[in-house]
Structures are given as C-alpha cells and as structure tokens.
PDB file of C-alpha atoms in Angstrom:
ATOM      1  CA  MET M   1      70.018  94.047  88.211  1.00 58.00           C
ATOM      2  CA  SER M   2      66.118  92.881  88.161  1.00 49.00           C
ATOM      3  CA  LYS M   3      63.966  95.230  85.726  1.00 47.00           C
ATOM      4  CA  GLU M   4      61.329  95.344  88.600  1.00 84.00           C
ATOM      5  CA  LEU M   5      64.050  96.562  91.110  1.00 88.00           C
ATOM      6  CA  LEU M   6      64.300 100.696  91.591  1.00 93.00           C
ATOM      7  CA  SER M   7      61.485 100.450  89.065  1.00 96.00           C
ATOM      8  CA  LYS M   8      57.899 102.445  89.439  1.00 96.00           C
ATOM      9  CA  GLY M   9      56.004 101.122  92.417  1.00 95.00           C
ATOM     10  CA  SER M  10      58.319  98.229  93.577  1.00 96.00           C
ATOM     11  CA  GLN M  11      58.550  99.431  97.307  1.00 96.00           C
ATOM     12  CA  THR M  12      62.605  98.967  96.818  1.00 97.00           C
ATOM     13  CA  ILE M  13      64.490  99.408 100.062  1.00 98.00           C
ATOM     14  CA  ILE M  14      68.232 100.663  99.927  1.00 98.00           C
ATOM     15  CA  GLY M  15      70.298 100.489 102.882  1.00 98.00           C
ATOM     16  CA  MET M  16      73.306 102.782 103.286  1.00 98.00           C
ATOM     17  CA  VAL M  17      76.657 101.498 103.797  1.00 98.00           C
ATOM     18  CA  HIS M  18      78.115 104.451 105.537  1.00 98.00           C
ATOM     19  CA  CYS M  19      81.873 104.054 105.363  1.00 98.00           C
ATOM     20  CA  LEU M  20      84.123 105.044 108.631  1.00 98.00           C
ATOM     21  CA  PRO M  21      86.509 108.078 108.019  1.00 98.00           C
ATOM     22  CA  LEU M  22      88.752 107.348 104.587  1.00 98.00           C
ATOM     23  CA  PRO M  23      92.586 108.371 104.315  1.00 98.00           C
ATOM     24  CA  GLY M  24      93.291 112.066 103.442  1.00 95.00           C
ATOM     25  CA  THR M  25      90.059 113.145 105.655  1.00 97.00           C
ATOM     26  CA  CYS M  26      90.422 114.756 108.948  1.00 96.00           C
ATOM     27  CA  GLY M  27      88.513 111.705 111.078  1.00 97.00           C
ATOM     28  CA  PHE M  28      90.589 109.222 109.252  1.00 98.00           C
ATOM     29  CA  ASP M  29      92.410 107.442 112.609  1.00 97.00           C
ATOM     30  CA  GLY M  30      95.084 105.385 110.588  1.00 97.00           C
ATOM     31  CA  ASN M  31      93.208 102.073 110.567  1.00 97.00           C
ATOM     32  CA  TYR M  32      92.933 101.295 106.855  1.00 97.00           C
ATOM     33  CA  SER M  33      91.266  97.625 107.415  1.00 97.00           C
ATOM     34  CA  LYS M  34      89.005  98.661 110.036  1.00 98.00           C
ATOM     35  CA  ILE M  35      87.596 100.176 106.796  1.00 98.00           C
ATOM     36  CA  MET M  36      87.100  97.615 104.598  1.00 98.00           C
ATOM     37  CA  ASP M  37      85.776  95.360 107.396  1.00 98.00           C
ATOM     38  CA  ARG M  38      82.746  97.661 108.974  1.00 98.00           C
ATOM     39  CA  ALA M  39      81.775  98.001 105.354  1.00 98.00           C
ATOM     40  CA  VAL M  40      81.668  94.058 104.361  1.00 98.00           C
ATOM     41  CA  GLU M  41      80.106  93.693 108.124  1.00 98.00           C
ATOM     42  CA  ASP M  42      77.316  96.278 107.558  1.00 98.00           C
ATOM     43  CA  ALA M  43      76.462  95.099 103.740  1.00 98.00           C
ATOM     44  CA  ILE M  44      76.092  91.465 105.109  1.00 98.00           C
ATOM     45  CA  THR M  45      73.635  92.606 108.106  1.00 98.00           C
ATOM     46  CA  LEU M  46      71.406  94.201 105.504  1.00 98.00           C
ATOM     47  CA  GLU M  47      71.395  91.687 103.431  1.00 98.00           C
ATOM     48  CA  LYS M  48      70.582  89.228 105.570  1.00 98.00           C
ATOM     49  CA  ALA M  49      68.144  91.278 107.306  1.00 98.00           C
ATOM     50  CA  GLY M  50      66.237  91.810 103.875  1.00 98.00           C
ATOM     51  CA  VAL M  51      67.125  95.153 101.982  1.00 98.00           C
ATOM     52  CA  ASP M  52      67.021  94.837  98.288  1.00 98.00           C
ATOM     53  CA  ALA M  53      70.258  96.749  97.812  1.00 98.00           C
ATOM     54  CA  LEU M  54      72.466  98.877  98.799  1.00 98.00           C
ATOM     55  CA  ILE M  55      75.027 102.060  98.636  1.00 98.00           C
ATOM     56  CA  VAL M  56      78.452 102.727  99.405  1.00 98.00           C
ATOM     57  CA  GLU M  57      79.501 105.836 100.549  1.00 98.00           C
ATOM     58  CA  ASN M  58      81.778 107.795 101.905  1.00 98.00           C
ATOM     59  CA  MET M  59      79.343 109.595 104.772  1.00 96.00           C
ATOM     60  CA  GLY M  60      82.405 109.413 107.519  1.00 96.00           C
ATOM     61  CA  ASP M  61      84.431 112.475 105.389  1.00 97.00           C
ATOM     62  CA  THR M  62      82.956 115.114 107.032  1.00 94.00           C
ATOM     63  CA  PRO M  63      83.697 117.930 105.972  1.00 95.00           C
ATOM     64  CA  PHE M  64      82.844 117.171 102.913  1.00 96.00           C
ATOM     65  CA  ALA M  65      84.044 118.624  99.422  1.00 96.00           C
ATOM     66  CA  ALA M  66      82.492 118.485  95.963  1.00 96.00           C
ATOM     67  CA  LEU M  67      84.948 116.121  94.907  1.00 98.00           C
ATOM     68  CA  LEU M  68      86.990 113.309  96.260  1.00 98.00           C
ATOM     69  CA  ASP M  69      90.854 114.102  96.808  1.00 98.00           C
ATOM     70  CA  LYS M  70      92.730 110.643  95.323  1.00 98.00           C
ATOM     71  CA  ALA M  71      93.601 108.836  98.790  1.00 98.00           C
ATOM     72  CA  GLN M  72      89.943 109.073  99.379  1.00 98.00           C
ATOM     73  CA  ILE M  73      89.138 107.567  95.330  1.00 98.00           C
ATOM     74  CA  THR M  74      91.121 104.890  96.470  1.00 98.00           C
ATOM     75  CA  ALA M  75      89.848 103.816  99.514  1.00 98.00           C
ATOM     76  CA  LEU M  76      86.356 104.086  98.196  1.00 98.00           C
ATOM     77  CA  THR M  77      87.058 101.854  95.584  1.00 98.00           C
ATOM     78  CA  ALA M  78      88.666  99.470  97.712  1.00 98.00           C
ATOM     79  CA  ALA M  79      85.434  99.341 100.386  1.00 98.00           C
ATOM     80  CA  ALA M  80      83.161  99.039  97.172  1.00 98.00           C
ATOM     81  CA  VAL M  81      84.393  96.101  95.607  1.00 98.00           C
ATOM     82  CA  LYS M  82      85.243  94.369  98.852  1.00 98.00           C
ATOM     83  CA  VAL M  83      81.303  94.879  99.232  1.00 98.00           C
ATOM     84  CA  ARG M  84      80.605  93.810  96.071  1.00 98.00           C
ATOM     85  CA  GLU M  85      82.426  90.109  96.754  1.00 98.00           C
ATOM     86  CA  ALA M  86      80.537  89.724  99.837  1.00 98.00           C
ATOM     87  CA  VAL M  87      77.111  90.208  99.083  1.00 98.00           C
ATOM     88  CA  LYS M  88      74.705  89.328  96.556  1.00 98.00           C
ATOM     89  CA  ILE M  89      72.248  92.212  96.187  1.00 98.00           C
ATOM     90  CA  PRO M  90      72.805  94.945  93.705  1.00 98.00           C
ATOM     91  CA  ILE M  91      75.186  97.938  94.900  1.00 98.00           C
ATOM     92  CA  GLY M  92      74.818 101.830  94.314  1.00 98.00           C
ATOM     93  CA  ILE M  93      77.293 104.049  95.010  1.00 98.00           C
ATOM     94  CA  ASP M  94      77.636 107.625  96.416  1.00 98.00           C
ATOM     95  CA  ALA M  95      80.979 109.429  95.996  1.00 98.00           C
ATOM     96  CA  ALA M  96      79.942 112.548  98.191  1.00 96.00           C
ATOM     97  CA  PHE M  97      79.692 115.250  98.324  1.00 96.00           C
ATOM     98  CA  ASN M  98      79.025 115.430  94.518  1.00 97.00           C
ATOM     99  CA  ASP M  99      81.640 113.414  92.822  1.00 98.00           C
ATOM    100  CA  CYS M 100      79.557 112.039  89.369  1.00 98.00           C
ATOM    101  CA  GLU M 101      82.357 110.697  87.658  1.00 98.00           C
ATOM    102  CA  VAL M 102      84.379 108.657  90.597  1.00 98.00           C
ATOM    103  CA  SER M 103      80.872 107.537  91.093  1.00 98.00           C
ATOM    104  CA  LEU M 104      80.676 106.104  87.581  1.00 98.00           C
ATOM    105  CA  SER M 105      84.087 104.921  87.774  1.00 98.00           C
ATOM    106  CA  ILE M 106      83.808 102.881  90.909  1.00 98.00           C
ATOM    107  CA  ALA M 107      80.984 101.535  89.708  1.00 98.00           C
ATOM    108  CA  ALA M 108      82.701 100.064  86.851  1.00 98.00           C
ATOM    109  CA  MET M 109      85.380  98.835  88.831  1.00 97.00           C
ATOM    110  CA  CYS M 110      83.209  96.588  91.036  1.00 97.00           C
ATOM    111  CA  GLY M 111      80.183  96.090  89.014  1.00 98.00           C
ATOM    112  CA  ALA M 112      77.465  98.330  91.006  1.00 98.00           C
ATOM    113  CA  SER M 113      74.103  98.765  89.502  1.00 97.00           C
ATOM    114  CA  PHE M 114      73.296 102.636  90.034  1.00 98.00           C
ATOM    115  CA  ILE M 115      74.728 105.615  91.228  1.00 98.00           C
ATOM    116  CA  ARG M 116      73.534 108.277  93.309  1.00 98.00           C
ATOM    117  CA  VAL M 117      73.896 112.110  92.076  1.00 98.00           C
ATOM    118  CA  PRO M 118      73.167 114.705  94.977  1.00 97.00           C
ATOM    119  CA  VAL M 119      73.357 117.745  92.875  1.00 98.00           C
ATOM    120  CA  PHE M 120      72.396 116.971  89.546  1.00 98.00           C
ATOM    121  CA  VAL M 121      70.507 119.808  87.616  1.00 98.00           C
ATOM    122  CA  ASP M 122      70.543 122.070  91.342  1.00 98.00           C
ATOM    123  CA  THR M 123      72.843 124.773  91.887  1.00 98.00           C
ATOM    124  CA  VAL M 124      73.492 124.690  95.498  1.00 97.00           C
ATOM    125  CA  LEU M 125      75.376 126.258  98.251  1.00 97.00           C
ATOM    126  CA  PHE M 126      76.818 123.862 101.129  1.00 93.00           C
ATOM    127  CA  SER M 127      79.604 124.100 103.882  1.00 91.00           C
ATOM    128  CA  ASP M 128      82.177 123.851 101.231  1.00 90.00           C
ATOM    129  CA  GLY M 129      80.985 126.390  98.948  1.00 95.00           C
ATOM    130  CA  ILE M 130      78.636 126.685  95.753  1.00 97.00           C
ATOM    131  CA  ILE M 131      78.045 123.227  93.762  1.00 97.00           C
ATOM    132  CA  TYR M 132      76.793 123.593  90.212  1.00 97.00           C
ATOM    133  CA  PRO M 133      74.900 120.958  87.976  1.00 98.00           C
ATOM    134  CA  CYS M 134      76.863 118.204  86.664  1.00 98.00           C
ATOM    135  CA  ALA M 135      74.381 116.462  84.536  1.00 98.00           C
ATOM    136  CA  ARG M 136      76.196 116.778  80.987  1.00 98.00           C
ATOM    137  CA  LYS M 137      79.395 115.784  82.718  1.00 98.00           C
ATOM    138  CA  CYS M 138      77.592 112.821  84.523  1.00 98.00           C
ATOM    139  CA  MET M 139      76.023 111.618  80.913  1.00 98.00           C
ATOM    140  CA  ASN M 140      78.777 112.317  78.786  1.00 98.00           C
ATOM    141  CA  PHE M 141      81.166 110.430  80.911  1.00 98.00           C
ATOM    142  CA  ARG M 142      78.779 107.717  81.832  1.00 98.00           C
ATOM    143  CA  ARG M 143      78.588 107.490  77.724  1.00 98.00           C
ATOM    144  CA  SER M 144      82.424 107.371  77.381  1.00 98.00           C
ATOM    145  CA  MET M 145      82.714 104.980  79.958  1.00 98.00           C
ATOM    146  CA  GLY M 146      80.361 102.467  78.125  1.00 98.00           C
ATOM    147  CA  LEU M 147      78.337 102.164  81.412  1.00 98.00           C
ATOM    148  CA  GLU M 148      74.905 102.935  79.861  1.00 97.00           C
ATOM    149  CA  HIS M 149      72.967 100.063  82.012  1.00 97.00           C
ATOM    150  CA  VAL M 150      74.603 101.720  85.372  1.00 98.00           C
ATOM    151  CA  ARG M 151      71.203 103.962  86.627  1.00 98.00           C
ATOM    152  CA  ILE M 152      71.445 107.230  87.453  1.00 98.00           C
ATOM    153  CA  LEU M 153      69.260 108.276  90.681  1.00 98.00           C
ATOM    154  CA  ALA M 154      69.250 112.042  91.034  1.00 98.00           C
ATOM    155  CA  ASP M 155      68.969 114.356  94.261  1.00 98.00           C
ATOM    156  CA  VAL M 156      66.609 116.801  93.758  1.00 98.00           C
ATOM    157  CA  GLN M 157      66.781 119.997  96.511  1.00 96.00           C
ATOM    158  CA  VAL M 158      69.474 117.650  98.576  1.00 95.00           C
ATOM    159  CA  LYS M 159      69.430 117.548 101.751  1.00 89.00           C
ATOM    160  CA  HIS M 160      72.519 119.932 103.425  1.00 91.00           C
ATOM    161  CA  ALA M 161      72.404 122.469 101.244  1.00 93.00           C
ATOM    162  CA  ASN M 162      70.255 125.466 100.039  1.00 95.00           C
ATOM    163  CA  MET M 163      69.014 126.191  96.755  1.00 96.00           C
ATOM    164  CA  LEU M 164      70.887 129.329  95.361  1.00 96.00           C
ATOM    165  CA  ASN M 165      67.713 130.645  93.633  1.00 97.00           C
ATOM    166  CA  PRO M 166      65.070 129.560  96.178  1.00 94.00           C
ATOM    167  CA  GLN M 167      62.510 130.341  93.330  1.00 97.00           C
ATOM    168  CA  ILE M 168      63.060 127.063  91.476  1.00 97.00           C
ATOM    169  CA  THR M 169      60.109 124.712  92.605  1.00 97.00           C
ATOM    170  CA  VAL M 170      60.860 120.946  93.325  1.00 97.00           C
ATOM    171  CA  GLU M 171      58.892 120.108  90.445  1.00 98.00           C
ATOM    172  CA  MET M 172      61.555 121.930  88.344  1.00 98.00           C
ATOM    173  CA  SER M 173      64.144 120.726  89.042  1.00 98.00           C
ATOM    174  CA  ALA M 174      62.333 116.890  89.156  1.00 98.00           C
ATOM    175  CA  LYS M 175      61.606 117.461  85.491  1.00 98.00           C
ATOM    176  CA  ASP M 176      64.631 119.363  84.773  1.00 98.00           C
ATOM    177  CA  ALA M 177      66.339 115.661  85.973  1.00 98.00           C
ATOM    178  CA  VAL M 178      64.636 113.682  84.109  1.00 98.00           C
ATOM    179  CA  SER M 179      64.856 115.641  80.911  1.00 98.00           C
ATOM    180  CA  ASN M 180      68.512 115.659  81.424  1.00 98.00           C
ATOM    181  CA  GLY M 181      68.879 111.924  81.740  1.00 98.00           C
ATOM    182  CA  ALA M 182      68.255 110.839  85.594  1.00 98.00           C
ATOM    183  CA  ASP M 183      66.337 107.175  85.759  1.00 98.00           C
ATOM    184  CA  GLY M 184      65.157 107.983  88.832  1.00 98.00           C
ATOM    185  CA  ILE M 185      64.430 111.117  91.543  1.00 98.00           C
ATOM    186  CA  ILE M 186      65.468 111.150  95.253  1.00 98.00           C
ATOM    187  CA  VAL M 187      63.786 113.090  97.311  1.00 97.00           C
ATOM    188  CA  THR M 188      64.775 114.222 100.983  1.00 94.00           C
ATOM    189  CA  GLY M 189      64.056 116.486 103.749  1.00 86.00           C
ATOM    190  CA  ALA M 190      66.246 119.252 105.027  1.00 76.00           C
ATOM    191  CA  VAL M 191      69.206 117.030 106.859  1.00 77.00           C
ATOM    192  CA  VAL M 192      70.301 113.168 107.509  1.00 78.00           C
ATOM    193  CA  GLY M 193      67.366 111.453 109.864  1.00 75.00           C
ATOM    194  CA  ALA M 194      65.255 114.030 108.649  1.00 84.00           C
ATOM    195  CA  GLU M 195      61.875 112.398 107.125  1.00 93.00           C
ATOM    196  CA  THR M 196      60.895 113.174 103.786  1.00 95.00           C
ATOM    197  CA  PRO M 197      58.175 115.364 103.198  1.00 94.00           C
ATOM    198  CA  ILE M 198      54.721 113.205 101.612  1.00 95.00           C
ATOM    199  CA  ASP M 199      53.851 116.695 100.412  1.00 96.00           C
ATOM    200  CA  MET M 200      56.576 116.798  98.518  1.00 96.00           C
ATOM    201  CA  LEU M 201      56.762 113.191  97.309  1.00 97.00           C
ATOM    202  CA  LYS M 202      53.581 113.891  96.223  1.00 98.00           C
ATOM    203  CA  ARG M 203      54.389 116.569  94.299  1.00 98.00           C
ATOM    204  CA  VAL M 204      57.619 115.191  92.463  1.00 98.00           C
ATOM    205  CA  GLN M 205      55.371 111.865  91.682  1.00 98.00           C
ATOM    206  CA  LYS M 206      52.911 113.751  89.632  1.00 98.00           C
ATOM    207  CA  VAL M 207      55.075 115.713  87.305  1.00 98.00           C
ATOM    208  CA  VAL M 208      58.236 112.793  87.034  1.00 98.00           C
ATOM    209  CA  LYS M 209      57.172 108.828  85.366  1.00 98.00           C
ATOM    210  CA  VAL M 210      60.812 107.649  86.931  1.00 98.00           C
ATOM    211  CA  PRO M 211      60.941 105.886  90.275  1.00 98.00           C
ATOM    212  CA  VAL M 212      60.982 108.510  93.261  1.00 98.00           C
ATOM    213  CA  PHE M 213      62.863 107.376  95.781  1.00 98.00           C
ATOM    214  CA  ALA M 214      62.268 108.919  99.513  1.00 97.00           C
ATOM    215  CA  GLY M 215      65.960 109.621 100.483  1.00 96.00           C
ATOM    216  CA  SER M 216      65.746 110.624 104.592  1.00 92.00           C
ATOM    217  CA  GLY M 217      64.164 109.571 107.838  1.00 92.00           C
ATOM    218  CA  VAL M 218      62.536 106.248 107.060  1.00 95.00           C
ATOM    219  CA  ASN M 219      62.180 104.148 109.609  1.00 95.00           C
ATOM    220  CA  ARG M 220      59.729 101.780 110.973  1.00 95.00           C
ATOM    221  CA  SER M 221      57.300 104.196 112.537  1.00 95.00           C
ATOM    222  CA  ASN M 222      56.863 105.955 108.827  1.00 96.00           C
ATOM    223  CA  ILE M 223      57.909 102.725 106.262  1.00 97.00           C
ATOM    224  CA  HIS M 224      54.270 102.008 105.294  1.00 95.00           C
ATOM    225  CA  ASP M 225      53.070 105.656 104.885  1.00 95.00           C
ATOM    226  CA  GLN M 226      56.156 106.992 102.848  1.00 96.00           C
ATOM    227  CA  LEU M 227      55.893 104.113 100.375  1.00 97.00           C
ATOM    228  CA  GLN M 228      52.388 104.282  99.992  1.00 96.00           C
ATOM    229  CA  ILE M 229      53.588 107.537  97.794  1.00 97.00           C
ATOM    230  CA  ALA M 230      57.381 106.852  96.757  1.00 98.00           C
ATOM    231  CA  ASP M 231      58.410 103.924  94.764  1.00 98.00           C
ATOM    232  CA  GLY M 232      61.347 103.157  97.112  1.00 97.00           C
ATOM    233  CA  CYS M 233      63.268 104.295 100.071  1.00 97.00           C
ATOM    234  CA  ILE M 234      67.294 104.755 101.219  1.00 97.00           C
ATOM    235  CA  ILE M 235      67.616 104.340 104.905  1.00 97.00           C
ATOM    236  CA  GLY M 236      70.789 104.847 106.669  1.00 95.00           C
ATOM    237  CA  SER M 237      70.853 106.574 110.394  1.00 92.00           C
ATOM    238  CA  SER M 238      67.233 104.953 111.396  1.00 94.00           C
ATOM    239  CA  LEU M 239      69.249 100.980 110.727  1.00 97.00           C
ATOM    240  CA  LYS M 240      72.032 102.038 113.583  1.00 95.00           C
ATOM    241  CA  LYS M 241      71.639 102.415 117.424  1.00 90.00           C
ATOM    242  CA  ASP M 242      70.322 105.840 118.810  1.00 90.00           C
ATOM    243  CA  GLY M 243      70.781 106.839 114.988  1.00 88.00           C
ATOM    244  CA  ILE M 244      74.911 107.239 115.753  1.00 92.00           C
ATOM    245  CA  LEU M 245      76.233 107.461 111.983  1.00 90.00           C
ATOM    246  CA  THR M 246      79.136 105.915 113.369  1.00 93.00           C
ATOM    247  CA  ASN M 247      77.361 102.716 114.522  1.00 97.00           C
ATOM    248  CA  PRO M 248      77.413  99.528 112.918  1.00 98.00           C
ATOM    249  CA  ILE M 249      74.065  98.362 111.298  1.00 98.00           C
ATOM    250  CA  ASP M 250      71.830  96.747 113.605  1.00 98.00           C
ATOM    251  CA  TYR M 251      70.364  93.621 112.510  1.00 98.00           C
ATOM    252  CA  ASP M 252      67.467  93.607 114.493  1.00 98.00           C
ATOM    253  CA  LEU M 253      66.810  97.866 113.670  1.00 97.00           C
ATOM    254  CA  VAL M 254      66.776  96.565 109.633  1.00 98.00           C
ATOM    255  CA  ARG M 255      64.603  93.786 110.614  1.00 98.00           C
ATOM    256  CA  GLU M 256      61.852  95.792 112.552  1.00 97.00           C
ATOM    257  CA  VAL M 257      61.998  98.826 109.367  1.00 97.00           C
ATOM    258  CA  VAL M 258      61.130  95.673 106.491  1.00 96.00           C
ATOM    259  CA  GLU M 259      58.642  93.782 108.653  1.00 96.00           C
ATOM    260  CA  ALA M 260      56.515  97.131 109.012  1.00 95.00           C
ATOM    261  CA  LEU M 261      56.589  97.540 105.566  1.00 91.00           C
TER     262      LEU M 261
END
C-alpha cells in the first residue's frame, strides 16, 4: 500500500462493503452465493467510482456479538478473498463487532492492508453486554502472525456503544490508543449515518500525531468540511439509495461524494 494512503493530510476516502447477513445469523436467507456476489459488486462499484480503499465488514449480522462464530468467520473470509481478487485498491477488514484476531487472520488470508478495531482501549456497554479493551490481544496477535505491516485503525468511544466510565474524555481514549499501538484513530457520531462532530475531530487531532478519520455520517454535503479537519473518512450508508444499508452501493452517489471533495 502506498505510504501516502491512510497518512496525515491524505484525504483518503474509504468505502464500506457491507456484507449481507452471514450464515449463522438471524438475517441469513440461505443464499450463500448472493453474499459473495453482492460484496464483489459493491467493491467494484466503489473502485470504479473513485474511492481510495475499502473495508469489508459483516454489517448485516445484527444483533452483533463481540466475537464471530465459525460460520461467520468462514463466510467473511470467503467474501474478503473474492473482493481482494476483484479490485486493485487496498482493502481492510472489520469483523464486527470487535473480533480483532479474526480481522487480522482474514487480512493475512486475503492480503488486506489494514483492519478496523471498534473497541481498542475503551470499556463500553453495547447491546450484547460489556466489551473490554483488546489492544494487548490485538498487538500480540499481530506480532505472532507476522502481520506488523497490517495497520490498525482504532475507534475511540465508538458509535452504538456507551462508555462504562463517561469521565474518560475522547482525548484520553485517543492518546491511550496511540500509546498502545494504533496506526490511526477513527472518530464517529453516535450511530450509523450520524455526522462525526467537527469539534471532536479537532480535539483528537490536537493530541495525536497519527492520522484521524471521520467514521460516520460523511456525505456529499459535508465531506469537504470534514476533511478540512480529518485525514480521511469512512463512508457507507450515504453511498446507498435512501441510506438503506441492505441496498447495493450506488455508483452515482459515490461519484457525487468523490467529486464534492
């Protein structure tokens, strides 16, 4: 992967490949090939429309658990390999909600350049209970797998979760993430599609030297302002018709966002 991509001031646009519900989850409809076909279709559309990189994620697997089961791991790996074969731009992996070891394992199998870790140093409460920090596990596993070249983009005070200790500031989380090995920081709004607060991006930028990414709510109307502060952005729901996550990526919507920047 180019040294410039995912770096300070790069204005990297990362598109999301939201996999349809995987086997073993309540939304799975029994059609295995459709999962692969949609992932590849969305990845190709994102690349053609001009994004710089993409993330393959099991976004359809609600309700989430912190870790994936065997069927999910197998399917997400297969989808990521198919995507890697279909596009030339860098890809990342997010085994949601927070399975860093699976993300790294899949990255090794498909040649992904980075992973996203939603709960790296925070302790949060989400719909399936408490999730504890995984930084030590993540960094040790990356080293043991010989994957030091795979970058770790760590969320701080991630969306869809609440800090167990609300007195911890986003600056504290960001500095903690960097000191524990994160190669980049992701800042989000409260939920999918909620704009990342500009003030929060500024606060994080002031205390870390690694790249900072806007992780939610980026669209054609605000991408210019967001990337005046952030070094890059991760875009998903705004690239789909009516913002519906199960819809395929819309080429025209992606072009509008890219051209707006």
